[in-house]
Tab-separated table of C-alpha atoms in Angstrom:
chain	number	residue	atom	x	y	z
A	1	UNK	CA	16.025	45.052	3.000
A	2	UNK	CA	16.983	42.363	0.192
A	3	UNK	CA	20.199	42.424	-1.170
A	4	UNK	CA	19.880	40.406	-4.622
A	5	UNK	CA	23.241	39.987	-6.410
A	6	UNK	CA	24.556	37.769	-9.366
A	7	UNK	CA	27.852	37.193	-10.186
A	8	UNK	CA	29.021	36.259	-13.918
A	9	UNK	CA	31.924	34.825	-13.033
A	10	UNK	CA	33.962	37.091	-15.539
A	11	UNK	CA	34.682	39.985	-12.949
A	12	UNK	CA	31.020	41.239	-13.114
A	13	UNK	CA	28.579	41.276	-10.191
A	14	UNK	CA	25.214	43.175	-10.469
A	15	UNK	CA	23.231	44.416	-7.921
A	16	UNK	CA	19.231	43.530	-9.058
A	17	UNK	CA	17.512	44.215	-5.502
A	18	UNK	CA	15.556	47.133	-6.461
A	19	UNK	CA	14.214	44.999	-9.603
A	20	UNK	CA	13.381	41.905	-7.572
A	21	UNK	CA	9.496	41.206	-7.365
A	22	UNK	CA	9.443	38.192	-5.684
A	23	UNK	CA	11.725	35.875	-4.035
A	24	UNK	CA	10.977	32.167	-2.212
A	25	UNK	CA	13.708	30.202	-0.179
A	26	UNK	CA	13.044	26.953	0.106
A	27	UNK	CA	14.747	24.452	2.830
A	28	UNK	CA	14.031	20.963	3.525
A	29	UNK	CA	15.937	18.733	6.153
A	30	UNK	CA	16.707	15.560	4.847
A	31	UNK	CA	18.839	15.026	1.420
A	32	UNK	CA	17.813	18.346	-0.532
A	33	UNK	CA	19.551	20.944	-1.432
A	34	UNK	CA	17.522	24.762	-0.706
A	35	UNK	CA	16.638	26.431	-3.328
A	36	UNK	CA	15.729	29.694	-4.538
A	37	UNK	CA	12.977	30.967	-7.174
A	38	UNK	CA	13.589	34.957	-8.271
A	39	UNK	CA	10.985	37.090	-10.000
A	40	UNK	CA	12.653	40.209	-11.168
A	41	UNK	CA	12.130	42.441	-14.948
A	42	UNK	CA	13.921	42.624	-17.738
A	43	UNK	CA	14.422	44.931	-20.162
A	44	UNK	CA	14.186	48.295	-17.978
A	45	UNK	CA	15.048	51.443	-19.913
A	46	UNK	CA	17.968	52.148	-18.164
A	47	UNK	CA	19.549	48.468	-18.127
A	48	UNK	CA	22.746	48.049	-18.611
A	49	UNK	CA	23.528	46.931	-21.751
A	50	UNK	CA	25.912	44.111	-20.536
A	51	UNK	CA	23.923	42.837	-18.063
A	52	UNK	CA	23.730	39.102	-18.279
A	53	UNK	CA	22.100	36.461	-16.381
A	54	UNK	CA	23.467	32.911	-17.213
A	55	UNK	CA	23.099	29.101	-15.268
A	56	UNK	CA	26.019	28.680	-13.143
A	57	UNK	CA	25.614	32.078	-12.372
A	58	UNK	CA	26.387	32.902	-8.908
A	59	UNK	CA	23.421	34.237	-6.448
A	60	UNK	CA	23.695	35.681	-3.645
A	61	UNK	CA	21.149	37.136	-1.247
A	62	UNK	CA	21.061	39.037	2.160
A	63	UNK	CA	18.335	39.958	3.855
A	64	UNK	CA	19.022	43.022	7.037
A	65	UNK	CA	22.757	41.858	6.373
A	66	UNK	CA	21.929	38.382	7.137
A	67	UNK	CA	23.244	35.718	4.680
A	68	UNK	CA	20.353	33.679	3.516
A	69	UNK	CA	21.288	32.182	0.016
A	70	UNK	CA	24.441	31.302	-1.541
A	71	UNK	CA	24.193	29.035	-4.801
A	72	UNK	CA	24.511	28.794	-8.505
A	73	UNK	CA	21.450	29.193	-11.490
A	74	UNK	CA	20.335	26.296	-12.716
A	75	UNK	CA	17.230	27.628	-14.456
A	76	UNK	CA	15.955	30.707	-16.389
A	77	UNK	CA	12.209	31.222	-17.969
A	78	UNK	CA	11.167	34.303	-19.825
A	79	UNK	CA	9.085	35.066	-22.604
A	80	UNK	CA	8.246	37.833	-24.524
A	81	UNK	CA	6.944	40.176	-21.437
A	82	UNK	CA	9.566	41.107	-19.074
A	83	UNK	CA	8.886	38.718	-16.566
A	84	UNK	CA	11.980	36.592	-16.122
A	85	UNK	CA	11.749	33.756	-13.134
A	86	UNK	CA	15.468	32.304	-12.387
A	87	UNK	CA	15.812	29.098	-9.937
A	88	UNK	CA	18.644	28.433	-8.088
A	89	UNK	CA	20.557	25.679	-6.003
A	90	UNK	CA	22.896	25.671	-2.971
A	91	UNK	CA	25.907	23.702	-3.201
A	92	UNK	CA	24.292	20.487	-2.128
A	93	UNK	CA	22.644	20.346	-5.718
A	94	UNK	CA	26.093	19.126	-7.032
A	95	UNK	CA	25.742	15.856	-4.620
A	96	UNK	CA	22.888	14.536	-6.691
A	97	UNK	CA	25.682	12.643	-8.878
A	98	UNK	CA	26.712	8.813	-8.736
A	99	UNK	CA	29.852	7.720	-7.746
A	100	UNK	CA	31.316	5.142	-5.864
A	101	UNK	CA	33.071	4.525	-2.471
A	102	UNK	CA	34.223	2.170	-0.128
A	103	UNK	CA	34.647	3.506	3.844
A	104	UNK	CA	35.665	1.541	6.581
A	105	UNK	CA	35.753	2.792	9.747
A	106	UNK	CA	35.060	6.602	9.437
A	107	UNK	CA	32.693	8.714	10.799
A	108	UNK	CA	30.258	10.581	8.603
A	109	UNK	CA	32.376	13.928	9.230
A	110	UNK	CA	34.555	12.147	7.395
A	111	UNK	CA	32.229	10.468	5.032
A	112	UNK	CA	31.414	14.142	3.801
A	113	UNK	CA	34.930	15.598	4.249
A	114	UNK	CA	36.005	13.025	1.554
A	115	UNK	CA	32.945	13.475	-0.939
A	116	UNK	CA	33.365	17.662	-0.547
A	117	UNK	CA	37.068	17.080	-1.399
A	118	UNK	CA	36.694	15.052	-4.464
A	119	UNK	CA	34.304	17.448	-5.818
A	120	UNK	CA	35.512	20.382	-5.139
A	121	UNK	CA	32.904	21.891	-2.308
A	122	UNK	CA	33.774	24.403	-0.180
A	123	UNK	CA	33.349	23.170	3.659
A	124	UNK	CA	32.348	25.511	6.951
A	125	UNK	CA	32.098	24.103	10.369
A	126	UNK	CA	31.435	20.384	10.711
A	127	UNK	CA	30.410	19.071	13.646
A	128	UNK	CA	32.668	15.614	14.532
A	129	UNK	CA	29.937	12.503	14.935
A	130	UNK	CA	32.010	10.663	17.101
A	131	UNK	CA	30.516	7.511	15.726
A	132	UNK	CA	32.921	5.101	13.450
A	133	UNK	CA	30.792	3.638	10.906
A	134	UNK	CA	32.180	0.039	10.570
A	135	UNK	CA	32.038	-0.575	6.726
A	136	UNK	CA	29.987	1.133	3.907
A	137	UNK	CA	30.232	0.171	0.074
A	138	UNK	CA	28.029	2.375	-2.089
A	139	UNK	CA	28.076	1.349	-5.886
A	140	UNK	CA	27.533	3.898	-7.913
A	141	UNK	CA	25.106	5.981	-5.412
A	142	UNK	CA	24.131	9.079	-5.736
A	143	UNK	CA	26.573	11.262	-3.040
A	144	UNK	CA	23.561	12.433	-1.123
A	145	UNK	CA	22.407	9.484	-0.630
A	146	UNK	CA	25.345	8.363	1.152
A	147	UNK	CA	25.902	10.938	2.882
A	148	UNK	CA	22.231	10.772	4.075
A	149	UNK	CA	23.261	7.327	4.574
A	150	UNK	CA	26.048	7.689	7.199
A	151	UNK	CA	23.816	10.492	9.279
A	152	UNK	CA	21.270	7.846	9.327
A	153	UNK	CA	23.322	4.722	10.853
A	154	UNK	CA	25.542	7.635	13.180
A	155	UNK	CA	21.738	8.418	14.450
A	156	UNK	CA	20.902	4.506	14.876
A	157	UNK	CA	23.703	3.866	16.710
A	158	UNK	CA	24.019	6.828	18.661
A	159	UNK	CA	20.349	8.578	18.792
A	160	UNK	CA	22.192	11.872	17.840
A	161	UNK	CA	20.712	13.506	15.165
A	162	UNK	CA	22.795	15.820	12.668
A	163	UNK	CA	21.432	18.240	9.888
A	164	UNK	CA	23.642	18.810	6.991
A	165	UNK	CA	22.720	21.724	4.945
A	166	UNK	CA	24.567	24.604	2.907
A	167	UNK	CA	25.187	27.477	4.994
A	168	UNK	CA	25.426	30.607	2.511
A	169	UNK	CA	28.148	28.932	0.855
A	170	UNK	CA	30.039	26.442	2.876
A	171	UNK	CA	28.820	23.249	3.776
A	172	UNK	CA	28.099	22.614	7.476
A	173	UNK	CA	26.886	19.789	9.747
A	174	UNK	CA	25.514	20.639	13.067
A	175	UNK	CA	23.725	18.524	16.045
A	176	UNK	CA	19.888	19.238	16.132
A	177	UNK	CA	20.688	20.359	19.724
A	178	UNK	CA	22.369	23.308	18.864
A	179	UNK	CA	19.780	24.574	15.924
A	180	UNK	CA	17.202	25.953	18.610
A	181	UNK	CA	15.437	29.099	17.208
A	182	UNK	CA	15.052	31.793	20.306
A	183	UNK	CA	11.498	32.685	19.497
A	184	UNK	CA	8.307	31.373	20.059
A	185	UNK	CA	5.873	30.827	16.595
A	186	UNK	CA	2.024	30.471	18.217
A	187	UNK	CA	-0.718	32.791	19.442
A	188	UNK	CA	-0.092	36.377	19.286
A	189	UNK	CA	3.307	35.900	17.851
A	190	UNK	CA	4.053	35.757	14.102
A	191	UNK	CA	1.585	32.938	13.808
A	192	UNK	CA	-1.393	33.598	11.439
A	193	UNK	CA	-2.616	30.199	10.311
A	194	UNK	CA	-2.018	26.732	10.645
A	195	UNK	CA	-2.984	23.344	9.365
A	196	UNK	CA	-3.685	20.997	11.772
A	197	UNK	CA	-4.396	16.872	10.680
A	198	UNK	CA	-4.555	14.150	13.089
A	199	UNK	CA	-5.093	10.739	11.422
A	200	UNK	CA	-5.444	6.821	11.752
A	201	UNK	CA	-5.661	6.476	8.274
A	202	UNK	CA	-2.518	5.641	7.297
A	203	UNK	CA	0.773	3.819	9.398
A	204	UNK	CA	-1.608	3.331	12.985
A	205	UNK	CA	-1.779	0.341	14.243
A	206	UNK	CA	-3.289	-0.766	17.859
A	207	UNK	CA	-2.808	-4.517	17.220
A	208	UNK	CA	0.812	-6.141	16.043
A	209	UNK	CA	1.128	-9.483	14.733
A	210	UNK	CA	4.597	-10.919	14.088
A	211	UNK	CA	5.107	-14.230	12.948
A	212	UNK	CA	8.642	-16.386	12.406
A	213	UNK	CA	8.757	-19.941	10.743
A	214	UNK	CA	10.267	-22.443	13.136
A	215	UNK	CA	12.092	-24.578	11.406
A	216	UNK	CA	12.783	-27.040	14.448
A	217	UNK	CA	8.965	-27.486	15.241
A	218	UNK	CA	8.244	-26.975	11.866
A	219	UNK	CA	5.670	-24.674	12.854
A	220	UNK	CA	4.798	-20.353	12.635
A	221	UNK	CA	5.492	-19.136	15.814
A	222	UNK	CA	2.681	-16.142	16.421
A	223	UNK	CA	3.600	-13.141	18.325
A	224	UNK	CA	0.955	-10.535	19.163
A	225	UNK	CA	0.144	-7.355	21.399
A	226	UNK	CA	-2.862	-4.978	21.656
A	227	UNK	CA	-4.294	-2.404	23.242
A	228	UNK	CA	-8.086	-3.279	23.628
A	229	UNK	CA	-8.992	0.097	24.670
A	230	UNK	CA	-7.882	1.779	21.567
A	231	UNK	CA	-9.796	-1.246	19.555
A	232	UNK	CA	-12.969	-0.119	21.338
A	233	UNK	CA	-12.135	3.128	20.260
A	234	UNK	CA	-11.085	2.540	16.336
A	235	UNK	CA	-11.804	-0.449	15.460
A	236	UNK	CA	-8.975	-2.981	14.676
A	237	UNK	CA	-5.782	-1.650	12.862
A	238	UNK	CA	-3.791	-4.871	12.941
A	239	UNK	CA	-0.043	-4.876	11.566
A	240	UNK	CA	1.594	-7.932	10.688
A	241	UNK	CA	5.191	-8.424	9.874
A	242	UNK	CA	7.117	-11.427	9.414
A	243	UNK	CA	10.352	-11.252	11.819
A	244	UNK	CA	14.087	-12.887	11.186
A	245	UNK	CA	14.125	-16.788	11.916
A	246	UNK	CA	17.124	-15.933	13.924
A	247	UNK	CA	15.503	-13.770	16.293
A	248	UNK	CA	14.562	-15.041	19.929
A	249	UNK	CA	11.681	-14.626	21.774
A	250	UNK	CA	13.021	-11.885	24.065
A	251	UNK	CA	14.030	-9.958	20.799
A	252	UNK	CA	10.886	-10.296	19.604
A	253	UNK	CA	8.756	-9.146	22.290
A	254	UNK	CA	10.960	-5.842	22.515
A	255	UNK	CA	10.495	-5.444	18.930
A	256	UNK	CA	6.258	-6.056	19.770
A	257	UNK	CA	6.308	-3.823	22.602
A	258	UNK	CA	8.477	-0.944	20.314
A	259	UNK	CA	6.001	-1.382	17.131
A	260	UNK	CA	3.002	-1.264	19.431
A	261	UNK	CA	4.297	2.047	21.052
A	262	UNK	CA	5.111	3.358	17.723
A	263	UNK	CA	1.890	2.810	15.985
A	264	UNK	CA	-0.398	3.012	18.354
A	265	UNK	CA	-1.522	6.380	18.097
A	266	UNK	CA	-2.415	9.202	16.176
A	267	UNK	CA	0.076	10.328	13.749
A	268	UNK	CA	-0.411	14.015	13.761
A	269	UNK	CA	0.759	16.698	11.013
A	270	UNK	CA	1.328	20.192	11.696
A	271	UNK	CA	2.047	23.542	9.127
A	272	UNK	CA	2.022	26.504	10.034
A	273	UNK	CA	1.831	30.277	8.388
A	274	UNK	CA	3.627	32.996	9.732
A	275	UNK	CA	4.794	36.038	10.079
A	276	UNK	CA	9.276	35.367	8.256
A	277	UNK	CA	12.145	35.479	10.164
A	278	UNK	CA	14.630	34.462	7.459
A	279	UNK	CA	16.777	32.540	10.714
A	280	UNK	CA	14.221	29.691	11.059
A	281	UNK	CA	15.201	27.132	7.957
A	282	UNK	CA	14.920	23.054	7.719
A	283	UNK	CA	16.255	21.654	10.479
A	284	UNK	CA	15.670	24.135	12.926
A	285	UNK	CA	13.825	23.630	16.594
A	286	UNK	CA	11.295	25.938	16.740
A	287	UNK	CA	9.080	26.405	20.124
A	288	UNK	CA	5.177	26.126	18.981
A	289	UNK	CA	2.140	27.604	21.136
A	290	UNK	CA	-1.478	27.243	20.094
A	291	UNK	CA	-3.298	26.798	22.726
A	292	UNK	CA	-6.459	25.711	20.806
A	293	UNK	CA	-4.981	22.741	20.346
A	294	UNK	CA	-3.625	22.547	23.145
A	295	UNK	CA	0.487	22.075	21.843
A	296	UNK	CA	3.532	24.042	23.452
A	297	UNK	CA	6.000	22.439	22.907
A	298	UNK	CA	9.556	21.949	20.468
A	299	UNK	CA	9.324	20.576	16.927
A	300	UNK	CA	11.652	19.577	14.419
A	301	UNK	CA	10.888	22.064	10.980
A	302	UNK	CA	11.125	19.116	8.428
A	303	UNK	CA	10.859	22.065	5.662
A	304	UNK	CA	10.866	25.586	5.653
A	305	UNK	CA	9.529	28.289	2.665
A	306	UNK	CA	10.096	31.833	3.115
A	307	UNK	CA	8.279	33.813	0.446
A	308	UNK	CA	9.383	37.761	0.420
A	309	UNK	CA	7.230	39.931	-1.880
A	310	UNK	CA	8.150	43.557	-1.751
A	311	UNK	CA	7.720	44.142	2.263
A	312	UNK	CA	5.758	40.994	2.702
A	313	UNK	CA	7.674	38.085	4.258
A	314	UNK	CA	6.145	35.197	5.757
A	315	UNK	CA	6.902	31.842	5.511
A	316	UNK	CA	5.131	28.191	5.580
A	317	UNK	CA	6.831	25.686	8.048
A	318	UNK	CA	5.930	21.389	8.205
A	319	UNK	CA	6.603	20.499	11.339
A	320	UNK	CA	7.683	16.526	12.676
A	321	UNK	CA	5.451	15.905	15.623
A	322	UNK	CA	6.897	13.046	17.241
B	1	UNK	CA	6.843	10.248	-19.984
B	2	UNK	CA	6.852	6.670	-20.484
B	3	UNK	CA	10.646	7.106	-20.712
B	4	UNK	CA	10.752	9.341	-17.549
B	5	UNK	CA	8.680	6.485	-15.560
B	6	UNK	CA	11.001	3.934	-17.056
B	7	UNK	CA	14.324	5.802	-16.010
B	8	UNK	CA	12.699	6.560	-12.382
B	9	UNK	CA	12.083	3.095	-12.040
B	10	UNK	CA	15.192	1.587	-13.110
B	11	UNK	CA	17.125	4.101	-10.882
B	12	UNK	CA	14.680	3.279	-7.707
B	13	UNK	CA	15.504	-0.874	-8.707
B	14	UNK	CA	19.448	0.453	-8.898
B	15	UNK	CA	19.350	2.061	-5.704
B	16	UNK	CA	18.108	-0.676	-3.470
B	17	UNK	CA	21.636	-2.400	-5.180
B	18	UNK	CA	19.755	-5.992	-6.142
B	19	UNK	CA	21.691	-8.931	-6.494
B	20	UNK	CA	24.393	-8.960	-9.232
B	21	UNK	CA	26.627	-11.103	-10.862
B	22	UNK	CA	30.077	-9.413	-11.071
B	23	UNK	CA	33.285	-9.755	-12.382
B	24	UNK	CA	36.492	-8.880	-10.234
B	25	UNK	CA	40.088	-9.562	-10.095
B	26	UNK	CA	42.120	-10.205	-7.434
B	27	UNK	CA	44.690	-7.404	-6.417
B	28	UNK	CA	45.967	-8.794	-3.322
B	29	UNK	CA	45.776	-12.300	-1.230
B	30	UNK	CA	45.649	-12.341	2.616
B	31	UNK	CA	43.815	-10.618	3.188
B	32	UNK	CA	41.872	-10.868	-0.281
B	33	UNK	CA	41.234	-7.723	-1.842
B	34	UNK	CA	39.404	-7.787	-5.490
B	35	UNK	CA	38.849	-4.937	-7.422
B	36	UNK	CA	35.822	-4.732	-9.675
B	37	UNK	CA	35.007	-2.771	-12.930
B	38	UNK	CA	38.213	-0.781	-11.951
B	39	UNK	CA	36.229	1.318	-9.240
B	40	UNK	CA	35.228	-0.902	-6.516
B	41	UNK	CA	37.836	-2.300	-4.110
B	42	UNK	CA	37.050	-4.623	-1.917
B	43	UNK	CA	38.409	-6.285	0.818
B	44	UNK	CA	37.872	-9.370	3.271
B	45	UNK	CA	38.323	-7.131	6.349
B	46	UNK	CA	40.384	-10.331	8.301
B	47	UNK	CA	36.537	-11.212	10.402
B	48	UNK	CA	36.017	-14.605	11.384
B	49	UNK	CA	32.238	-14.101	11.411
B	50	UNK	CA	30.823	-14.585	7.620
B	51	UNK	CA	28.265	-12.645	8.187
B	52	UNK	CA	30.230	-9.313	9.196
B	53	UNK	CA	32.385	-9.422	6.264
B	54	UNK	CA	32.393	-7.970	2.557
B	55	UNK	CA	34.155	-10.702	0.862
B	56	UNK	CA	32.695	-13.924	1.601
B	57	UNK	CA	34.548	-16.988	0.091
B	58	UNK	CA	33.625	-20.125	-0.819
B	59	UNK	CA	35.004	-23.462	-0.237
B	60	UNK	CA	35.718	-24.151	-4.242
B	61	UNK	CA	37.641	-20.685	-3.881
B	62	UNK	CA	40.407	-20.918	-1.402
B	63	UNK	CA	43.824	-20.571	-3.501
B	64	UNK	CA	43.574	-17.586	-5.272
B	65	UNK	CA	46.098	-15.941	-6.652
B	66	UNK	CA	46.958	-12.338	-7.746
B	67	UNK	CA	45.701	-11.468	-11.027
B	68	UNK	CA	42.754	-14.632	-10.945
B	69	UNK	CA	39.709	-13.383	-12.267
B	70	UNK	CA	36.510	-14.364	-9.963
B	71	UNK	CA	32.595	-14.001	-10.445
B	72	UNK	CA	30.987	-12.063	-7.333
B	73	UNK	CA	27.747	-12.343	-6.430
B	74	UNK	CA	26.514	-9.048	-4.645
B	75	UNK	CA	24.235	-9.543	-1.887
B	76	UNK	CA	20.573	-7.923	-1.781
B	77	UNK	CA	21.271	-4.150	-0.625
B	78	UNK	CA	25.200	-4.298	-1.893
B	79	UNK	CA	26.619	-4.091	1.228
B	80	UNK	CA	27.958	-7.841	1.438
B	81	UNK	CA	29.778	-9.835	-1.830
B	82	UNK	CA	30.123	-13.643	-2.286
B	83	UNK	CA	33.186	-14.768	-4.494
B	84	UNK	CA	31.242	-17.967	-6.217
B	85	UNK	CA	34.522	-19.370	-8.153
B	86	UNK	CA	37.167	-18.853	-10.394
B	87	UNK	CA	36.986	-17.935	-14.245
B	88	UNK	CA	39.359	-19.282	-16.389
């Protein structure tokens, strides 16, 4: 069962579910806030008279007592049937604003601690990074984008990988470790289609070519690696980069061998169709089996859609295939 | 739309933070801090290596004094500022 509430802020909170037609969630992982698109009527016969839906509304839903969607109205089409479409925005829509900041030392915990504070957001559980970030100066960035920032050097420096994200209401930051789903999505369960695109077209390479200017032999040092095989087999993909004069020739073999292992393959998409379970959002490690393709394994749900119409719930999941 | 493309573009230049030529004054000496546009504090965070620090100095600039007004250049990706000399 949905539960579809919004809250005027002046005392009143009305319960809509039963006029709800449709209703989307949308999640994505990196730097967006989730969002929410409502269908619902207007104009019943037996409306309340002081029933008002305004932006900066409050809206909450629930689905089976599970709290999916906690944000604030930010859009409202109608016309003159009584079809009235209202999108919505979890707290993380307020960090698309420009400000400014100087950190040194702090973690990103702390990073996002501060920029909640200053404006205001409410904050759940954050996970501590561990990782002191030595010095940061963002000019008048947008707060997401710093935030995004200091996730992205904690993850250089320390390979682990946090999602920050709006849980109904309070911000939270959790290791990717911990956001295992316990269900499988594949054949025979909840899976009913997927999309499936393997690729060379774009970003593979099975040839790298780095070159640096000497400046003591006056000449370009050339750098390459291959894998002949995969030539046979595609043709020539070559990459070519020009690397830091500083860099020595141990750096920039490791850097070869890296870009080689990187590119040299197949990057591979994956989406799948199924069956909701309104737990699964952005961020989330879901377990995959299709076996006509032969994949079971983990993936990382870059972005998540649940669509609920009347009893209908399924949603559309991009997966990152590393 | 033109003005949409225009405004997505300028923001996309902005947030790559390209060089700039700034003004700043100086709140503090050793270690220097300067504070630009009233929003932006920086400081020379006491490293000896120049290219770990966020103040770099100059040679022309090495008496300043509280209150001196200096021109900053900020480094490509704003992350790194060079005070270039006094103003008077």
């Amino acid at each position: 069962m949905l539960e579809v509430m919004i809250d005027n802020k002046d005392g009143n909170v009305w319960d809509i579910s039963d006029l709800v037609s449709s209703f989307q969630w949308k999640t994505g992982r990196i730097g967006k806030a989730s969002s929410a698109e409502l269908q619902f009527v207007k104009g019943g016969i037996y409306e309340n008279k002081s029933f008002r839906y305004s932006n900066g509304d409050i809206l909450r839903v629930k689905k089976d007592g599970f709290g999916v969607f906690y944000g604030y109205i930010f859009s409202i089409d109608t016309g003159k049937d009584e079809q009235v479409k209202i999108t919505a925005y979890d707290q993380l829509r307020y960090l698309m604003s420009n400000d400014t900041y100087v950190f040194k030392n702090v973690t990103a915990t702390q990073v996002i601690q501060r920029i909640a504070g200053d404006f205001g957001l409410k904050v759940g559980a954050l996970a501590d990074t561990g990782h002191k970030i030595p010095s940061m100066i963002e000019d008048s960035k947008k707060l997401m984008d710093i935030v995004c920032k200091a996730l992205d050097l904690t993850l250089i420096a320390t390979t682990r990988n946090y999602v920050f994200y709006d849980d109904f209401g309070a911000l939270r930051l959790r290791n990717i470790n911990e956001m295992a789903v316990e269900f499988v999505v594949g054949d025979g369960s909840l899976l009913y289609d997927y999309e499936f695109k393997r690729s060379i077209d774009s970003d593979t390479h099975n040839r790298v070519k780095l070159v640096r200017d000497n400046k003591e032999s006056g000449k370009r040092d050339v750098y390459i690696a291959q894998d002949s095989a995969n030539i046979a087999r595609w043709g020539r993909l070559q990459l070519y980069e020009t690397v830091d004069e500083k860099a020595n020739a141990a750096q920039i073999n490791e850097m070869l061998n890296n870009l080689l292992k990187l590119k040299n393959r197949e990057q591979k998409s994956l989406r799948l169709s199924a069956i909701g379970d309104i737990r699964v959002r952005a961020g989330c490690y879901v377990p995959v089996i299709i076996q006509e393709i032969s994949i079971n394994q983990y993936f990382l749900i870059d972005e998540c859609t649940h669509t609920i119409e009347g009893a209908d719930h399924t949603m559309a999941l991009e997966l990152k295939v590393i | 739309m033109l003005e949409v493309l225009k405004q997505i573009a300028t923001n996309t230049q902005e947030a790559g933070s390209p060089v700039a030529v700034m003004f700043g004054t100086v709140t503090k000496v050793s270690p220097i801090e300067v504070l630009v546009d009233q929003r932006l504090s920086l400081s020379n965070d006491g490293v000896s290596d120049p290219s770990l620090q966020t103040l770099i100095l100059t040679e022309k600039v090495r008496s300043l004094a509280v209150n001196d007004s200096v021109v900053l250049l900020r480094v490509q990706g704003g992350q790194q500022f060079v005070v270039i000399d006094k103003v008077v």
